[in-house]
CSV table of C-alpha atoms and ligand atoms in Angstrom, one decimal:
chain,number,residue,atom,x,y,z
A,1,UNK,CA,132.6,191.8,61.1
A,2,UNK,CA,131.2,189.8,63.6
A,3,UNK,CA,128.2,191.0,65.2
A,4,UNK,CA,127.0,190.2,68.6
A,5,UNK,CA,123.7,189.3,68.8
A,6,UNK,CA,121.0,190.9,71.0
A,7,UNK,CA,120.6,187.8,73.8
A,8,UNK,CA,124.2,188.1,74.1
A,9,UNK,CA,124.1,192.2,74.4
A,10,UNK,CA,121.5,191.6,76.8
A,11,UNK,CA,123.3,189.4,79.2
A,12,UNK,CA,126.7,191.4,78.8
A,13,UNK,CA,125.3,194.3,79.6
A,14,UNK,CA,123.7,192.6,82.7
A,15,UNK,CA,126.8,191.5,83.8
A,16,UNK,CA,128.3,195.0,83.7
A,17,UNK,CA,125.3,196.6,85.4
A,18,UNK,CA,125.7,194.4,88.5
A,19,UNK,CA,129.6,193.7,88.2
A,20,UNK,CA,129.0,190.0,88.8
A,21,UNK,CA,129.8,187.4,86.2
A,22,UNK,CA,127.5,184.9,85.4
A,23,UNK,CA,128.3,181.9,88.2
A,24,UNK,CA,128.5,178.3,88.0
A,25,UNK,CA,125.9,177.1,90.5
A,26,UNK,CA,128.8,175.4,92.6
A,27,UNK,CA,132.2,175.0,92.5
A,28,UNK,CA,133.3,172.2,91.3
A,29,UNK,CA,136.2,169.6,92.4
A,30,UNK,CA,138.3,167.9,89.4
A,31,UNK,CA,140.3,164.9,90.9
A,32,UNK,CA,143.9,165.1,90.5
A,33,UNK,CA,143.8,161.2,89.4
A,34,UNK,CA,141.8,162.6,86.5
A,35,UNK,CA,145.1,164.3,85.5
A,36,UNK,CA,147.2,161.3,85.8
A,37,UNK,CA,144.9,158.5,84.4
A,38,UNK,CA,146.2,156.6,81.8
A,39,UNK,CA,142.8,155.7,80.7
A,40,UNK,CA,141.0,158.8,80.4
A,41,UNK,CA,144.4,160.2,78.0
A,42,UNK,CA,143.8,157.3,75.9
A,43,UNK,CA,140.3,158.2,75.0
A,44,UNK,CA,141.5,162.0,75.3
A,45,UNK,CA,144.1,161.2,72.5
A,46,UNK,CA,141.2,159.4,70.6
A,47,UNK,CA,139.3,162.8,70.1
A,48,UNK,CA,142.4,164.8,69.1
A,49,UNK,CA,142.9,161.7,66.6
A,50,UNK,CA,139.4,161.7,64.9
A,51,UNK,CA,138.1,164.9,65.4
A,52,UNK,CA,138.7,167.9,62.5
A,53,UNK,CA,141.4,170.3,64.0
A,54,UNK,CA,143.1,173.3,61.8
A,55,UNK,CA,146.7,172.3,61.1
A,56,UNK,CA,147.3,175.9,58.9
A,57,UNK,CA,146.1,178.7,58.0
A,58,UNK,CA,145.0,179.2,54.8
A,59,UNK,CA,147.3,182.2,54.4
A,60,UNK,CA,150.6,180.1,54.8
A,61,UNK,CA,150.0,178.3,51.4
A,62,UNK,CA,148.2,181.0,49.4
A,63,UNK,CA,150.0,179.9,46.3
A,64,UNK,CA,150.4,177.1,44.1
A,65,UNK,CA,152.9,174.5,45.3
A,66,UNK,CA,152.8,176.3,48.9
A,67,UNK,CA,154.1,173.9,51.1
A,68,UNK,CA,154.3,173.8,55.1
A,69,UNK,CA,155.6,171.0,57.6
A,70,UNK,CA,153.7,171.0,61.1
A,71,UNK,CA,154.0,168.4,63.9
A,72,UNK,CA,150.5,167.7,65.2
A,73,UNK,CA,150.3,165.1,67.7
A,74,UNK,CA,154.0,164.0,67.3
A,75,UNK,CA,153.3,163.5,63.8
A,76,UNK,CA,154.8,165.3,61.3
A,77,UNK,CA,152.2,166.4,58.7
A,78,UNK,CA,152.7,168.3,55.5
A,79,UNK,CA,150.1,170.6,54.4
A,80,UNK,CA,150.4,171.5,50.5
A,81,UNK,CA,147.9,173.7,48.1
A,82,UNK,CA,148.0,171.6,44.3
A,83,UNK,CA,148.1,173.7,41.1
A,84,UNK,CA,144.5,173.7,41.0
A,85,UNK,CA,144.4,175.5,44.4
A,86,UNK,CA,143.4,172.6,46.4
A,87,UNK,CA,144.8,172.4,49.9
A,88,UNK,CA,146.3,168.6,50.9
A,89,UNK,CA,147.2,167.4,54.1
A,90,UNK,CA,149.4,164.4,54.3
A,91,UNK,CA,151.5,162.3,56.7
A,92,UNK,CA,155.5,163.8,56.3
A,93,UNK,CA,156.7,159.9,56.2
A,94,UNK,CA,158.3,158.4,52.7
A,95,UNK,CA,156.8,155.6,51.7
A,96,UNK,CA,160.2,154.1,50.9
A,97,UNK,CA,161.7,153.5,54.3
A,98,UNK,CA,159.9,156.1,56.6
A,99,UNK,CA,162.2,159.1,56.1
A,100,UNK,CA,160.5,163.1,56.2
A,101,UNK,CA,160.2,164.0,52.9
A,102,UNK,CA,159.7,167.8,53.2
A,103,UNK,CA,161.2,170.3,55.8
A,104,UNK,CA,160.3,174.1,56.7
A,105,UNK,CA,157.9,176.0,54.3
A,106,UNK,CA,158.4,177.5,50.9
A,107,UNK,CA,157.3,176.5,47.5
A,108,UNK,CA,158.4,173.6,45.6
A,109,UNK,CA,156.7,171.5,42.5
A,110,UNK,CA,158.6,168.6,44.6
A,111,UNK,CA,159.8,167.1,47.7
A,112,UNK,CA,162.6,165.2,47.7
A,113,UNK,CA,163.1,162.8,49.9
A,114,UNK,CA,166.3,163.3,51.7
A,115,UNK,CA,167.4,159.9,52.4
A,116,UNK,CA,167.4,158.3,49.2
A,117,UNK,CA,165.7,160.8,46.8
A,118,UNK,CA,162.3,159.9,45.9
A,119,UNK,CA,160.2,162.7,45.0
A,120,UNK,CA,156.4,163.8,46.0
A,121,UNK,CA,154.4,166.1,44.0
A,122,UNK,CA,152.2,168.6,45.8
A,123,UNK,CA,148.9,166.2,45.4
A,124,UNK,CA,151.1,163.6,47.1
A,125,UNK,CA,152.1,161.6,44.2
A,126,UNK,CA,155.0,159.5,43.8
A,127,UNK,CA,156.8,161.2,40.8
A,128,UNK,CA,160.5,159.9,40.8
A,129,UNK,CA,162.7,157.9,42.5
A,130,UNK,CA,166.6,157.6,41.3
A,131,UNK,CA,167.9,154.1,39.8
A,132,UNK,CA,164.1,153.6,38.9
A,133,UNK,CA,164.9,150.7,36.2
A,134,UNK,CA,166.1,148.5,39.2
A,135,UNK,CA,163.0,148.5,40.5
A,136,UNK,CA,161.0,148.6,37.7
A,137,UNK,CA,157.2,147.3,37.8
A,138,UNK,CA,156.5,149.2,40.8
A,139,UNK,CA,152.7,150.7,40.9
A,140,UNK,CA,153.6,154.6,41.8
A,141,UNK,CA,150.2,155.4,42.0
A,142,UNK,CA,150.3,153.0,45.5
A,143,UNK,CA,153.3,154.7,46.7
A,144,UNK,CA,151.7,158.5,47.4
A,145,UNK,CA,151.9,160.5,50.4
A,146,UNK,CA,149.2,158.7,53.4
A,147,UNK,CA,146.9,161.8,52.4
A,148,UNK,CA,144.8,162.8,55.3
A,149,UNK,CA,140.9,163.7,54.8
A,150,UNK,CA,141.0,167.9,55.0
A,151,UNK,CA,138.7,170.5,54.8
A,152,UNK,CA,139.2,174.3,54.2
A,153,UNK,CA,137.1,176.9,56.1
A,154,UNK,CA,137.3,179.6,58.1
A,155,UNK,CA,140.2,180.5,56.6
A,156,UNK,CA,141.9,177.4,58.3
A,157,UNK,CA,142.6,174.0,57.0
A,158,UNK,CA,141.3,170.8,58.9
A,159,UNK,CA,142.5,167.6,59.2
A,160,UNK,CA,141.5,164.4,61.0
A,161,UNK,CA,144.6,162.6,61.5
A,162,UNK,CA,142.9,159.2,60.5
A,163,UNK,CA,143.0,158.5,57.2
A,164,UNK,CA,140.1,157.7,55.5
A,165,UNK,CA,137.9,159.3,57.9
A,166,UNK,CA,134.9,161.7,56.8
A,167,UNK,CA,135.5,165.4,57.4
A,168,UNK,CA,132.7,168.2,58.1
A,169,UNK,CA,133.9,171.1,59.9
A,170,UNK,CA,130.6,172.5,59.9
A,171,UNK,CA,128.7,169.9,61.5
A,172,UNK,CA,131.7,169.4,64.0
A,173,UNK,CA,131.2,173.0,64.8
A,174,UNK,CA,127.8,173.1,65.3
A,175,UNK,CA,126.1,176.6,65.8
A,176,UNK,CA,130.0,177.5,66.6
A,177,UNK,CA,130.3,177.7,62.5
A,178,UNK,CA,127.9,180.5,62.0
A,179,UNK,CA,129.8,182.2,64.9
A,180,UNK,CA,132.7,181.9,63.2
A,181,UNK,CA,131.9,182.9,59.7
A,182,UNK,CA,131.0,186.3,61.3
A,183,UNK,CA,134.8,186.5,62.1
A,184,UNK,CA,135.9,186.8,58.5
A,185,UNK,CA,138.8,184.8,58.8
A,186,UNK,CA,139.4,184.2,55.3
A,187,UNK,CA,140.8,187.2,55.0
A,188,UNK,CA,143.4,187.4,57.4
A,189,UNK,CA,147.2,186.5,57.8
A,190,UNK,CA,148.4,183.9,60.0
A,191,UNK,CA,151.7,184.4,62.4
A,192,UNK,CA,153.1,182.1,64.1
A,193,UNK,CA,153.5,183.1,67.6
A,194,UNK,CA,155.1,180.3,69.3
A,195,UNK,CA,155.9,177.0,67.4
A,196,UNK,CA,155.1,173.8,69.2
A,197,UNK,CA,156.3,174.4,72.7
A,198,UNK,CA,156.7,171.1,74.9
A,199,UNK,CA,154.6,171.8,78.7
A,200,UNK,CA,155.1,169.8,81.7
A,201,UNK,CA,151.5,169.8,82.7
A,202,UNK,CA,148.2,167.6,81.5
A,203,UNK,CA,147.4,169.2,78.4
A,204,UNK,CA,143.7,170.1,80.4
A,205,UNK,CA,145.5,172.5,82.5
A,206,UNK,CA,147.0,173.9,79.4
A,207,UNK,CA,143.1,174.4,78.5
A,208,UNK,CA,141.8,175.3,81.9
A,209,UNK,CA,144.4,178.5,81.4
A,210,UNK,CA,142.9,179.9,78.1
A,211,UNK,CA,139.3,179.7,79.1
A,212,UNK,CA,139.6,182.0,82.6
A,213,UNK,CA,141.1,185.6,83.1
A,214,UNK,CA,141.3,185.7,86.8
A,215,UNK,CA,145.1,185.1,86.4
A,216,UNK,CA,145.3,187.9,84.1
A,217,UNK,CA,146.6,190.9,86.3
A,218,UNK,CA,149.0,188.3,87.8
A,219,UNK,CA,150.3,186.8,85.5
A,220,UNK,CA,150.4,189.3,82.6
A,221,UNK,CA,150.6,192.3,84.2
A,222,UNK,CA,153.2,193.3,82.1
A,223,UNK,CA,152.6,192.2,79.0
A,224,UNK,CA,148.8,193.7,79.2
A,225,UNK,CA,148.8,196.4,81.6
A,226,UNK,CA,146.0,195.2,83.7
A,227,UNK,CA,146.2,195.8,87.2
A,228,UNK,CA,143.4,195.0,89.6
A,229,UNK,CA,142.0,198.5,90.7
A,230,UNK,CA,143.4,200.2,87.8
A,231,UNK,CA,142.0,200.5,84.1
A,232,UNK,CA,143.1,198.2,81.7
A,233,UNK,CA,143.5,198.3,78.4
A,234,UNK,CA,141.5,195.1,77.5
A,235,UNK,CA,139.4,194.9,80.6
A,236,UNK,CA,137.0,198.5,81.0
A,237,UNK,CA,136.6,197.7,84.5
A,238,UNK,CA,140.3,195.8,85.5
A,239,UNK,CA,138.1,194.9,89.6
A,240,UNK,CA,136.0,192.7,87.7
A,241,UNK,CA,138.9,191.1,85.7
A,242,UNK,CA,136.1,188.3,86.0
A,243,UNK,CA,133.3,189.8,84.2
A,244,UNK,CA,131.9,187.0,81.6
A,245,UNK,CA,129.1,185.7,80.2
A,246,UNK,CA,129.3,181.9,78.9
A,247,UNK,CA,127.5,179.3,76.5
A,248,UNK,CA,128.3,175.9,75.8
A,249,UNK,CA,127.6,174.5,72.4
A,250,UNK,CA,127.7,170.8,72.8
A,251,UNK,CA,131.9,169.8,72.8
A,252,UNK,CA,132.8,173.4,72.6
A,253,UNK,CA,132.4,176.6,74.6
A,254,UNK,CA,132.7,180.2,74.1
A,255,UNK,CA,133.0,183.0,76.5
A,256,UNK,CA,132.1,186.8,75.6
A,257,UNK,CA,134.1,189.6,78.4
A,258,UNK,CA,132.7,193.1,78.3
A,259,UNK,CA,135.2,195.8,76.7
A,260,UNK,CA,132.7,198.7,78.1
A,261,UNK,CA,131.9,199.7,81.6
A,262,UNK,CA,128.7,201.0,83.2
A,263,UNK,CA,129.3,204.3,81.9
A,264,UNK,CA,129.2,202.9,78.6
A,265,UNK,CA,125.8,201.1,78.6
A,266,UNK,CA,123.9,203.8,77.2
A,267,UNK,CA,125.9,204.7,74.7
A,268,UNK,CA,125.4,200.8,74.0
A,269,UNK,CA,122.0,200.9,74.2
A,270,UNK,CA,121.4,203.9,71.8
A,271,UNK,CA,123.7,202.2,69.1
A,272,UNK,CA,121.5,199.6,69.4
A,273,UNK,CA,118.5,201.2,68.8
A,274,UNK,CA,119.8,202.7,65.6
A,275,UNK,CA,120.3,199.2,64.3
A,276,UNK,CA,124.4,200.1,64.3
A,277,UNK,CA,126.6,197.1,64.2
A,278,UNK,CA,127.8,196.3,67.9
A,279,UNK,CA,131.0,194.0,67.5
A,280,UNK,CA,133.8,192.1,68.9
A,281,UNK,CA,135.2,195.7,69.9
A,282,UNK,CA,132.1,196.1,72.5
A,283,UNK,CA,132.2,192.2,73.4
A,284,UNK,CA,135.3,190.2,72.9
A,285,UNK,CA,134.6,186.6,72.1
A,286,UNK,CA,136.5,183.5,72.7
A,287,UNK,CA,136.1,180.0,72.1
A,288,UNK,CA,137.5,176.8,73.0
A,289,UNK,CA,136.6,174.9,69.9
A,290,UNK,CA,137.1,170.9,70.9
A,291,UNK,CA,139.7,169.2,71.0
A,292,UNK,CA,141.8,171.9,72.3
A,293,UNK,CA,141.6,174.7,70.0
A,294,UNK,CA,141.3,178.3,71.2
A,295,UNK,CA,140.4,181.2,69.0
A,296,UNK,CA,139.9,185.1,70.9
A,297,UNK,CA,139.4,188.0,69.6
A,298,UNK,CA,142.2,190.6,70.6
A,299,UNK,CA,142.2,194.6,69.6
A,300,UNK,CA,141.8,194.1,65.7
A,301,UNK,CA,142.5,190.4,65.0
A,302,UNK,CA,142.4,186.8,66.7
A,303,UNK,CA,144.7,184.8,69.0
A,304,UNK,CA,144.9,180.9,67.9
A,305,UNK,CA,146.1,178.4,69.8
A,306,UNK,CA,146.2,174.7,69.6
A,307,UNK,CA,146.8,173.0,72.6
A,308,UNK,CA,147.3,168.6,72.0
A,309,UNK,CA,148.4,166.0,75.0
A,310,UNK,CA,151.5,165.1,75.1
A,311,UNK,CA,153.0,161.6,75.1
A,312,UNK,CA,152.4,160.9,78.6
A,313,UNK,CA,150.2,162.2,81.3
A,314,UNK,CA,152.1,165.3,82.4
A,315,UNK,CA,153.1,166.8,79.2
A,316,UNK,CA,151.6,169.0,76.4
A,317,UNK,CA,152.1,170.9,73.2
A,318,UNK,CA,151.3,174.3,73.0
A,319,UNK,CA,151.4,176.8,70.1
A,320,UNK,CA,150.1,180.1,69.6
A,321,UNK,CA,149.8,182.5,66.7
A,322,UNK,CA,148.2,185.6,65.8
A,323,UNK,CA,145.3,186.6,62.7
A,324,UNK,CA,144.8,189.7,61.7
A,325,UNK,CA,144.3,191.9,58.0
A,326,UNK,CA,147.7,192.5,56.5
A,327,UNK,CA,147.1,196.2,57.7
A,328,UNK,CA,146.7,197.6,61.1
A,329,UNK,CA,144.0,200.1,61.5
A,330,UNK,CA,145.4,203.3,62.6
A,331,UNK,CA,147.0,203.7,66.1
A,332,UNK,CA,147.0,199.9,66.6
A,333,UNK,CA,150.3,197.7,67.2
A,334,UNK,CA,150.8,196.2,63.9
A,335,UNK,CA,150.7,192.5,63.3
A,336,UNK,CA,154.0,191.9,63.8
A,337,UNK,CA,153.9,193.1,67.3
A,338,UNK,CA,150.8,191.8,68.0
A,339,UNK,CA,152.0,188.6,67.5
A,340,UNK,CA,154.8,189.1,69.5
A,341,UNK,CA,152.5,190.4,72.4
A,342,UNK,CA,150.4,187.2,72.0
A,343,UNK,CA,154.0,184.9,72.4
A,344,UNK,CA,155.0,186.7,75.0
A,345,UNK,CA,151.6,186.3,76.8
A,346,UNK,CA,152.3,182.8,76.4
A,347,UNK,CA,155.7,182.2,77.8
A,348,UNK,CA,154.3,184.0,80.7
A,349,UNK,CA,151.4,181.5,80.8
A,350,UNK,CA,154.5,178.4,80.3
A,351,UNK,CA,156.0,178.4,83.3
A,352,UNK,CA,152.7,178.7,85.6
A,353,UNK,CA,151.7,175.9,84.0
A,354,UNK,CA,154.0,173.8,84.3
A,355,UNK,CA,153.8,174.9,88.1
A,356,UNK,CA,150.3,173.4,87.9
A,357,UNK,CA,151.3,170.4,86.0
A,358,UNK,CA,153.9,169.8,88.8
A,359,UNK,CA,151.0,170.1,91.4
A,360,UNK,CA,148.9,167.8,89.6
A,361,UNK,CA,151.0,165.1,89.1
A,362,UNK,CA,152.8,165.3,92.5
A,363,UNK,CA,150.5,166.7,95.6
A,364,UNK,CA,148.7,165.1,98.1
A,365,UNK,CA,145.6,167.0,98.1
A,366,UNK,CA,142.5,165.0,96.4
A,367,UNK,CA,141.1,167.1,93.8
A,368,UNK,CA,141.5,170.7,91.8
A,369,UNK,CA,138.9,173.5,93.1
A,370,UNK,CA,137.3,175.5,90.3
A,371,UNK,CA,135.5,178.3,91.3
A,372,UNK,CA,132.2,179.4,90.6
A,373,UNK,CA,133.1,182.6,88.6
A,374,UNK,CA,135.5,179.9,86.5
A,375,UNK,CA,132.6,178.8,84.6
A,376,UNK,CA,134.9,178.7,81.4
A,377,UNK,CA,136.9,175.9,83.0
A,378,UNK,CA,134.0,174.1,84.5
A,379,UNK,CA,132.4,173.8,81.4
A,380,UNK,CA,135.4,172.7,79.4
A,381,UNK,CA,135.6,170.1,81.9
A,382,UNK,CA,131.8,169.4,81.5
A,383,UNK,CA,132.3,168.9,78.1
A,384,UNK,CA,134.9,166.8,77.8
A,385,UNK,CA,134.1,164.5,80.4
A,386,UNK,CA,130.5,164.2,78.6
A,387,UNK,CA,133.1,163.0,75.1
A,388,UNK,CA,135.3,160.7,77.0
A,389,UNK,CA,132.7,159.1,79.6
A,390,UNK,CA,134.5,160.4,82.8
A,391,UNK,CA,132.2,160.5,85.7
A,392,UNK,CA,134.2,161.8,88.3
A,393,UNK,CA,134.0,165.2,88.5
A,394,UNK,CA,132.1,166.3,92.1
A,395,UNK,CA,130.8,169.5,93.6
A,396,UNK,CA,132.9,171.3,95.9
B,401,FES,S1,163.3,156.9,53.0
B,401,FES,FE1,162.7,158.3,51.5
B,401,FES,S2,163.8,157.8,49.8
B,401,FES,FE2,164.4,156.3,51.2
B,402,FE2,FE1,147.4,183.7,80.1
């Protein structure tokens, strides 16, 4: 379980006592050319290209000869585990004539190409093709799936989608790594909320909507019952929907919200002095892990999503799943309906954004204002403009 450590208690708990968030010194004024600049997607699509991002979760190929097919960055990848356990990640393309060998998810010992038949092994290999004498003298061992370099942690398997590239998750992550490993991931299941839903908006507005909760009782005030003035059931005190505390580890940030209210500092306090674990139930954390992945704790599990630019300026790819233990603790929506809540959360996140990504692309005005208690999207625009070199964020 992941425990919150004391610096972090300390500044929650601040937060809480004086109902005030912790505030970017300004706000701060993101051009809307930013949005539409050719240039700056190019070297934005060079970090989702070269950087380690999850693709699966361990848990959808548990087994031997486990097989799924995911699109990530239009490319269709397909992530296998070998009969010695080892998770692959390839590129879905035949090296015949270009067709996708595999489809869906399942188990198979081999995937057939369904153009003309030549068959993959789950480490990749060329293992058959039909009417093999009439080509005979081929090298098989050249014709394998383009295997990508992968890595498996955090219950999640990485991929860099350059072949030949060197992976390590942990030293992408940083101190976000030991964060993580407190999350126990390894042990959960992965559901797939929403599968790779097409956005009309610059994929950094996709981002900029994970990493705030202002729009919260406004936009899902159905789905999460939070109303401003009213107790919610993830927010303790629903008139500071805004309540956060925030830390940026080089590329990536996380936020932590308070699930106690004033009344619930002491009790906080005393736990603490008996040395008792105080956990994501107390302090919810989330993080934007870059290039545009977020993880959040919510109730008893995790919501994932991977957000990647589309093909042009004003699109994006969205999906969103839910991790959790196989087993609900008692009283708690199971996981099948908490990954429903999560996808519904999220299609009533789509449409706003696409609002935005209309308003970006098309208005008049000069720049996007980011408040100061939207330090979560100030920093995520901090931090990528520090990767890509973009110097044109201002102070508003
Ligand atoms: S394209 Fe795959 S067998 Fe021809
Ligand atoms: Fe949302």
């Amino acid at each position: 379980m992941a425990m919150i450590d004391g610096a972090v208690l300390e500044r929650t708990i601040r937060i809480v006592e004086d109902q005030t968030p912790e505030l970017a010194s300004h706000c701060m004024a993101v051009p809307l050319d930013y949005y539409r600049s050719e240039a700056f997607a190019a070297r934005e699509r060079e970090l989702f290209m070269t950087k380690p991002r999850p693709v699966v979760a361990s848990s959808e190929v548990p087994e031997p000869d486990d097989y799924v097919v995911r699109t990530s960055m239009e490319r269709s990848l397909l992530v296998t585990r070998d009969k010695e356990g080892v998770a692959h990640v390839f590129f879905n393309y035949c090296r015949h004539r270009g067709a996708e060998p595999a489809s869906g998810c399942g188990n198979a010992r081999r995937h057939s190409c369904p153009y003309h038949g030549w068959a993959y092994n789950s480490k990749g290999e060329l293992v058959a093709m039909p009417l093999a004498e009439r080509n005979a003298g081929l090298d098989y061992t050249k014709l394998g799936l383009v295997e990508l370099p992968s890595e498996e942690r955090h219950g999640l398997i990485w991929a860099i989608l350059t072949p030949g590239a060197a992976i390590d998750v942990a030293a992408h992550l940083g101190p976000v790594d030991a964060q993580l490993s407190g999350l126990s991931m390894e042990t959960m299941l992965y559901r797939n909320a929403l599968p790779y839903e097409p956005i009309g908006a610059n994929w950094k507005c996709v981002a900029e909507g994970v990493v705030e909760s202002i729009h919260v009782p406004f936009v899902h005030r159905g789905t999460f019952n939070v109303d401003p003035g009213s107790d919610g059931e993830r927010f303790a005190s629903a008139t500071a929907v805004d309540l956060a505390i925030y830390d940026r580890f080089g590329p990536h940030l996380r936020y932590c919200l308070p699930l106690f209210g004033p009344d619930g500092v002491a009790d906080l306090r005393a736990r603490l002095a008996q040395e008792l674990t105080i956990d994501w139930h107390d302090v919810a954390q989330v993080w934007l892990i870059s290039p545009g992945v977020l993880i959040a704790n919510d109730s008893w599990g995790l919501d994932i999503g991977f957000m990647e630019p589309g093909p042009g300026t004003d699109t994006a790819f969205f999906r969103y799943g839910w991790m959790g233990p196989e087993q609900a603790p008692d009283g708690m929506l199971s996981l099948e309906d908490m990954t429903n809540r999560a996808g519904a959360a999220v299609r009533e996140d789509a449409p706003v954004w696409a609002g935005c990504g209309r308003g970006l692309k098309l208005g008049q005005h000069e720049a996007a204002l980011i408040g100061r208690n939207e330090m979560g999207v100030q920093l995520f625009h901090q931090a990528l403009a520090e990767e890509t070199g973009y110097t044109g964020l201002g102070l508003a």
